[in-house]
mmCIF file of C-alpha atoms in Angstrom:
data_model
loop_
_atom_site.group_PDB
_atom_site.id
_atom_site.type_symbol
_atom_site.label_atom_id
_atom_site.label_comp_id
_atom_site.label_asym_id
_atom_site.label_seq_id
_atom_site.Cartn_x
_atom_site.Cartn_y
_atom_site.Cartn_z
ATOM 1 C CA UNK A 1 0.000 0.000 0.000
ATOM 2 C CA UNK A 2 1.285 3.456 -0.855
ATOM 3 C CA UNK A 3 1.948 5.973 1.903
ATOM 4 C CA UNK A 4 -0.982 8.334 1.406
ATOM 5 C CA UNK A 5 -3.999 7.202 -0.590
ATOM 6 C CA UNK A 6 -6.816 9.441 -1.760
ATOM 7 C CA UNK A 7 -10.155 8.431 -3.227
ATOM 8 C CA UNK A 8 -11.713 9.120 -5.579
ATOM 9 C CA UNK A 9 -9.084 10.321 -8.040
ATOM 10 C CA UNK A 10 -11.637 12.255 -10.056
ATOM 11 C CA UNK A 11 -15.014 13.628 -9.047
ATOM 12 C CA UNK A 12 -17.619 15.587 -10.953
ATOM 13 C CA UNK A 13 -20.485 16.921 -8.891
ATOM 14 C CA UNK A 14 -23.375 19.297 -9.228
ATOM 15 C CA UNK A 15 -23.774 22.311 -6.990
ATOM 16 C CA UNK A 16 -26.568 20.660 -5.018
ATOM 17 C CA UNK A 17 -24.747 17.376 -4.394
ATOM 18 C CA UNK A 18 -23.108 16.135 -1.212
ATOM 19 C CA UNK A 19 -19.922 14.148 -1.551
ATOM 20 C CA UNK A 20 -16.900 13.219 0.546
ATOM 21 C CA UNK A 21 -13.211 12.922 -0.232
ATOM 22 C CA UNK A 22 -11.269 10.268 1.603
ATOM 23 C CA UNK A 23 -7.619 10.124 2.606
ATOM 24 C CA UNK A 24 -5.788 7.286 4.308
ATOM 25 C CA UNK A 25 -2.171 7.236 5.456
ATOM 26 C CA UNK A 26 -0.158 4.129 6.294
ATOM 27 C CA UNK A 27 2.926 5.927 7.607
ATOM 28 C CA UNK A 28 2.068 6.141 11.296
ATOM 29 C CA UNK A 29 2.048 9.932 11.184
ATOM 30 C CA UNK A 30 0.250 12.032 13.790
ATOM 31 C CA UNK A 31 -0.829 14.983 11.661
ATOM 32 C CA UNK A 32 -2.857 15.168 8.468
ATOM 33 C CA UNK A 33 -3.680 18.068 6.170
ATOM 34 C CA UNK A 34 -6.020 19.102 3.387
ATOM 35 C CA UNK A 35 -4.682 21.415 0.669
ATOM 36 C CA UNK A 36 -6.346 23.052 -2.314
ATOM 37 C CA UNK A 37 -4.387 23.473 -5.550
ATOM 38 C CA UNK A 38 -6.075 25.835 -7.966
ATOM 39 C CA UNK A 39 -4.713 26.643 -11.404
ATOM 40 C CA UNK A 40 -1.922 29.248 -11.297
ATOM 41 C CA UNK A 41 -2.214 29.724 -7.516
ATOM 42 C CA UNK A 42 0.015 28.702 -4.617
ATOM 43 C CA UNK A 43 -0.871 25.600 -2.695
ATOM 44 C CA UNK A 44 -3.479 26.623 -0.085
ATOM 45 C CA UNK A 45 -3.506 24.969 3.315
ATOM 46 C CA UNK A 46 -7.138 24.312 4.230
ATOM 47 C CA UNK A 47 -7.037 22.288 7.426
ATOM 48 C CA UNK A 48 -4.517 20.904 9.862
ATOM 49 C CA UNK A 49 -5.777 17.949 11.850
ATOM 50 C CA UNK A 50 -4.431 16.219 14.890
ATOM 51 C CA UNK A 51 -6.301 14.273 17.519
ATOM 52 C CA UNK A 52 -5.405 16.893 20.112
ATOM 53 C CA UNK A 53 -7.204 19.813 18.503
ATOM 54 C CA UNK A 54 -10.419 20.340 16.603
ATOM 55 C CA UNK A 55 -9.781 22.524 13.579
ATOM 56 C CA UNK A 56 -11.895 25.505 12.604
ATOM 57 C CA UNK A 57 -10.612 27.458 9.647
ATOM 58 C CA UNK A 58 -12.709 30.502 8.859
ATOM 59 C CA UNK A 59 -10.722 31.274 5.729
ATOM 60 C CA UNK A 60 -12.306 28.169 4.195
ATOM 61 C CA UNK A 61 -16.038 28.323 3.364
ATOM 62 C CA UNK A 62 -18.307 26.247 5.563
ATOM 63 C CA UNK A 63 -19.366 24.171 2.580
ATOM 64 C CA UNK A 64 -16.089 22.307 3.234
ATOM 65 C CA UNK A 65 -15.955 20.378 6.521
ATOM 66 C CA UNK A 66 -13.148 18.064 7.622
ATOM 67 C CA UNK A 67 -13.491 14.951 9.716
ATOM 68 C CA UNK A 68 -10.684 12.944 11.272
ATOM 69 C CA UNK A 69 -12.070 9.816 12.968
ATOM 70 C CA UNK A 70 -8.595 8.478 13.788
ATOM 71 C CA UNK A 71 -4.946 9.199 13.077
ATOM 72 C CA UNK A 72 -4.963 7.263 9.791
ATOM 73 C CA UNK A 73 -8.095 8.599 8.122
ATOM 74 C CA UNK A 74 -9.171 12.038 7.022
ATOM 75 C CA UNK A 75 -12.317 13.081 5.200
ATOM 76 C CA UNK A 76 -13.382 16.276 3.487
ATOM 77 C CA UNK A 77 -17.158 16.560 3.295
ATOM 78 C CA UNK A 78 -18.460 18.713 0.473
ATOM 79 C CA UNK A 79 -21.912 20.245 0.078
ATOM 80 C CA UNK A 80 -23.478 22.947 -2.101
ATOM 81 C CA UNK A 81 -20.166 23.722 -3.776
ATOM 82 C CA UNK A 82 -19.600 26.463 -6.333
ATOM 83 C CA UNK A 83 -17.873 26.182 -9.730
ATOM 84 C CA UNK A 84 -14.896 28.143 -8.345
ATOM 85 C CA UNK A 85 -14.310 25.273 -5.924
ATOM 86 C CA UNK A 86 -13.132 23.157 -8.837
ATOM 87 C CA UNK A 87 -9.506 22.306 -8.099
ATOM 88 C CA UNK A 88 -7.098 19.556 -7.128
ATOM 89 C CA UNK A 89 -7.532 18.639 -3.460
ATOM 90 C CA UNK A 90 -4.444 17.155 -1.868
ATOM 91 C CA UNK A 91 -4.137 15.268 1.382
ATOM 92 C CA UNK A 92 -0.830 15.060 3.219
ATOM 93 C CA UNK A 93 0.537 13.701 6.457
ATOM 94 C CA UNK A 94 3.632 14.236 8.550
ATOM 95 C CA UNK A 95 5.006 13.480 11.978
ATOM 96 C CA UNK A 96 5.037 16.465 14.290
ATOM 97 C CA UNK A 97 7.056 16.468 17.486
ATOM 98 C CA UNK A 98 7.202 19.291 20.007
ATOM 99 C CA UNK A 99 7.368 22.804 18.635
ATOM 100 C CA UNK A 100 8.746 23.683 15.231
ATOM 101 C CA UNK A 101 9.540 20.152 14.158
ATOM 102 C CA UNK A 102 7.815 18.392 11.310
ATOM 103 C CA UNK A 103 9.076 15.674 9.061
ATOM 104 C CA UNK A 104 8.708 15.902 5.339
ATOM 105 C CA UNK A 105 5.058 15.898 4.331
ATOM 106 C CA UNK A 106 3.941 12.977 2.216
ATOM 107 C CA UNK A 107 1.236 13.864 -0.250
ATOM 108 C CA UNK A 108 -1.461 11.764 -1.815
ATOM 109 C CA UNK A 109 -2.060 11.942 -5.547
ATOM 110 C CA UNK A 110 -5.041 14.204 -5.083
ATOM 111 C CA UNK A 111 -8.669 14.295 -6.106
ATOM 112 C CA UNK A 112 -9.460 16.326 -9.189
ATOM 113 C CA UNK A 113 -12.793 17.945 -8.386
ATOM 114 C CA UNK A 114 -15.014 19.561 -10.990
ATOM 115 C CA UNK A 115 -18.165 21.371 -9.903
ATOM 116 C CA UNK A 116 -20.764 21.846 -12.616
ATOM 117 C CA UNK B 1 -17.443 36.014 13.728
ATOM 118 C CA UNK B 2 -13.983 34.626 14.450
ATOM 119 C CA UNK B 3 -11.604 35.767 11.714
ATOM 120 C CA UNK B 4 -7.893 36.108 11.066
ATOM 121 C CA UNK B 5 -6.691 38.532 8.390
ATOM 122 C CA UNK B 6 -3.107 38.608 7.116
ATOM 123 C CA UNK B 7 -1.229 41.150 5.063
ATOM 124 C CA UNK B 8 0.368 41.464 2.657
ATOM 125 C CA UNK B 9 -0.876 38.552 0.580
ATOM 126 C CA UNK B 10 2.558 38.200 -1.001
ATOM 127 C CA UNK B 11 5.948 39.816 -0.595
ATOM 128 C CA UNK B 12 9.226 39.766 -2.514
ATOM 129 C CA UNK B 13 12.433 40.912 -0.825
ATOM 130 C CA UNK B 14 16.159 40.716 -1.470
ATOM 131 C CA UNK B 15 18.328 38.355 0.508
ATOM 132 C CA UNK B 16 19.671 40.006 3.641
ATOM 133 C CA UNK B 17 16.789 42.455 4.006
ATOM 134 C CA UNK B 18 14.289 42.530 6.856
ATOM 135 C CA UNK B 19 10.532 42.235 6.526
ATOM 136 C CA UNK B 20 7.416 42.307 8.673
ATOM 137 C CA UNK B 21 4.234 40.340 8.192
ATOM 138 C CA UNK B 22 0.949 41.415 9.767
ATOM 139 C CA UNK B 23 -1.918 39.491 11.349
ATOM 140 C CA UNK B 24 -5.170 40.989 12.672
ATOM 141 C CA UNK B 25 -7.774 38.862 14.405
ATOM 142 C CA UNK B 26 -11.263 39.057 15.862
ATOM 143 C CA UNK B 27 -11.169 35.735 17.710
ATOM 144 C CA UNK B 28 -12.817 35.553 21.093
ATOM 145 C CA UNK B 29 -12.185 34.177 23.620
ATOM 146 C CA UNK B 30 -8.503 34.273 22.730
ATOM 147 C CA UNK B 31 -6.241 31.449 23.867
ATOM 148 C CA UNK B 32 -3.008 31.805 21.913
ATOM 149 C CA UNK B 33 -1.575 32.883 18.579
ATOM 150 C CA UNK B 34 0.868 30.922 16.437
ATOM 151 C CA UNK B 35 2.882 31.676 13.384
ATOM 152 C CA UNK B 36 3.421 28.705 11.057
ATOM 153 C CA UNK B 37 5.977 28.429 8.263
ATOM 154 C CA UNK B 38 4.791 26.330 5.342
ATOM 155 C CA UNK B 39 7.655 25.136 3.170
ATOM 156 C CA UNK B 40 6.848 23.532 -0.145
ATOM 157 C CA UNK B 41 6.643 19.785 0.324
ATOM 158 C CA UNK B 42 6.779 19.867 4.107
ATOM 159 C CA UNK B 43 4.243 19.950 6.874
ATOM 160 C CA UNK B 44 3.663 23.363 8.445
ATOM 161 C CA UNK B 45 5.905 24.056 11.428
ATOM 162 C CA UNK B 46 5.132 26.319 14.318
ATOM 163 C CA UNK B 47 7.609 29.219 14.665
ATOM 164 C CA UNK B 48 6.191 30.832 17.797
ATOM 165 C CA UNK B 49 3.252 30.430 20.160
ATOM 166 C CA UNK B 50 2.160 33.455 22.183
ATOM 167 C CA UNK B 51 -0.384 33.693 24.963
ATOM 168 C CA UNK B 52 -2.380 36.710 26.060
ATOM 169 C CA UNK B 53 0.280 37.981 28.450
ATOM 170 C CA UNK B 54 3.221 37.770 26.046
ATOM 171 C CA UNK B 55 4.171 40.793 23.940
ATOM 172 C CA UNK B 56 7.265 39.540 22.154
ATOM 173 C CA UNK B 57 8.762 36.160 21.441
ATOM 174 C CA UNK B 58 11.802 35.333 19.350
ATOM 175 C CA UNK B 59 12.927 32.177 17.587
ATOM 176 C CA UNK B 60 16.261 32.819 15.935
ATOM 177 C CA UNK B 61 15.788 35.427 13.205
ATOM 178 C CA UNK B 62 12.009 35.357 13.696
ATOM 179 C CA UNK B 63 10.436 37.747 16.199
ATOM 180 C CA UNK B 64 6.707 37.779 16.819
ATOM 181 C CA UNK B 65 4.846 40.552 18.624
ATOM 182 C CA UNK B 66 1.360 40.489 20.053
ATOM 183 C CA UNK B 67 -0.883 43.395 21.043
ATOM 184 C CA UNK B 68 -3.894 41.790 22.712
ATOM 185 C CA UNK B 69 -5.645 45.160 23.080
ATOM 186 C CA UNK B 70 -5.665 45.947 19.374
ATOM 187 C CA UNK B 71 -5.743 42.230 18.443
ATOM 188 C CA UNK B 72 -2.747 42.527 16.168
ATOM 189 C CA UNK B 73 0.360 40.436 15.722
ATOM 190 C CA UNK B 74 3.407 40.800 13.540
ATOM 191 C CA UNK B 75 6.197 38.467 12.477
ATOM 192 C CA UNK B 76 9.503 40.178 11.830
ATOM 193 C CA UNK B 77 12.214 38.364 9.893
ATOM 194 C CA UNK B 78 15.704 39.796 10.080
ATOM 195 C CA UNK B 79 18.563 39.257 7.645
ATOM 196 C CA UNK B 80 16.404 37.167 5.348
ATOM 197 C CA UNK B 81 17.802 34.062 3.693
ATOM 198 C CA UNK B 82 16.748 32.232 0.559
ATOM 199 C CA UNK B 83 15.436 29.436 2.774
ATOM 200 C CA UNK B 84 12.921 31.857 4.277
ATOM 201 C CA UNK B 85 10.914 31.670 1.047
ATOM 202 C CA UNK B 86 7.663 30.066 2.165
ATOM 203 C CA UNK B 87 4.102 30.784 3.190
ATOM 204 C CA UNK B 88 3.645 32.190 6.687
ATOM 205 C CA UNK B 89 0.334 31.427 8.290
ATOM 206 C CA UNK B 90 -1.097 33.124 11.382
ATOM 207 C CA UNK B 91 -3.306 30.840 13.468
ATOM 208 C CA UNK B 92 -5.322 31.976 16.474
ATOM 209 C CA UNK B 93 -6.597 29.495 19.020
ATOM 210 C CA UNK B 94 -9.688 29.859 21.149
ATOM 211 C CA UNK B 95 -11.297 27.573 23.684
ATOM 212 C CA UNK B 96 -14.921 27.060 24.580
ATOM 213 C CA UNK B 97 -17.113 24.291 25.921
ATOM 214 C CA UNK B 98 -16.683 22.340 22.674
ATOM 215 C CA UNK B 99 -12.926 22.300 22.934
ATOM 216 C CA UNK B 100 -10.017 24.148 21.373
ATOM 217 C CA UNK B 101 -10.336 25.468 17.832
ATOM 218 C CA UNK B 102 -7.761 26.942 15.469
ATOM 219 C CA UNK B 103 -8.690 29.869 13.225
ATOM 220 C CA UNK B 104 -6.412 30.183 10.179
ATOM 221 C CA UNK B 105 -5.369 33.212 8.190
ATOM 222 C CA UNK B 106 -4.878 32.803 4.446
ATOM 223 C CA UNK B 107 -1.156 33.304 4.773
ATOM 224 C CA UNK B 108 1.525 35.564 3.317
ATOM 225 C CA UNK B 109 3.713 34.155 0.579
ATOM 226 C CA UNK B 110 7.290 35.390 1.013
ATOM 227 C CA UNK B 111 9.833 35.137 -1.777
ATOM 228 C CA UNK B 112 13.468 35.922 -0.991
ATOM 229 C CA UNK B 113 15.656 36.494 -4.027
ATOM 230 C CA UNK B 114 19.411 36.815 -4.407
#
C-alpha cells in the first residue's frame, strides 16, 4: 500500500450534491492536512488535523468540513459547492514532534474535483 | 465572527533584508496565537506560540509581537535568507465548551531572491 492514498481520483459533482473525499495514510504519522491546488495559484492549506485539537478554519467556506475519525483517516465533506471550488484537493501527512519540528510531508495523488 | 486577516498577501524581498508580516484577528475568547511556516513539500511548522500575556517572542531570526488590546500580531524576519521563502500562516486558538479550535489566516507568501 502506498503511503498516502486518496479516493476518488476524479469527481464531478453538481452544486446541489453532497460528496466526501477520503484520505488514508499508512505511515504512522500524527498529523494530516487538506490542501487546495487551484490553477496558477500557490498551494493553499485548508485544514490541519491532529487528535489533540479540533480545527476551525474561517478562511475556508463552511461548505467544506473536515473529519478525522482516527490518526490514519481524514475526510473532506463537500456540500453545495460552487464552480470556483473546482480544483485539485491534496491530502498530506507528517510526523510532528514538540514545537517547530515536522518531518517531510507525504502527499497523496489528489482528487481532481469539478463542480458543474 | 472569528476571523484572522493577514497582510500582505505576497511579498518579494532581497536576501539580507528585513521584513514584517501582519496578522489581525477578531477571535474571542482568545487562547493563543501561532505563526506557522509552510515550506513547499513539508508539513507546516510552528515558529512561535504566544499567549495573552506575552508581547514579544523570538525564535532565531524570527520575532513575533502580540498586542492583545488591538488584536494585532506581527512576524519580523531579520537578515532574510533564501530558505525563508515560504508561506507564513497566522493561526489563532480559542477555547470554549466544545474544545479548542484553530482559526487560520490565508497566509503571506514570502519570496526571498538573491
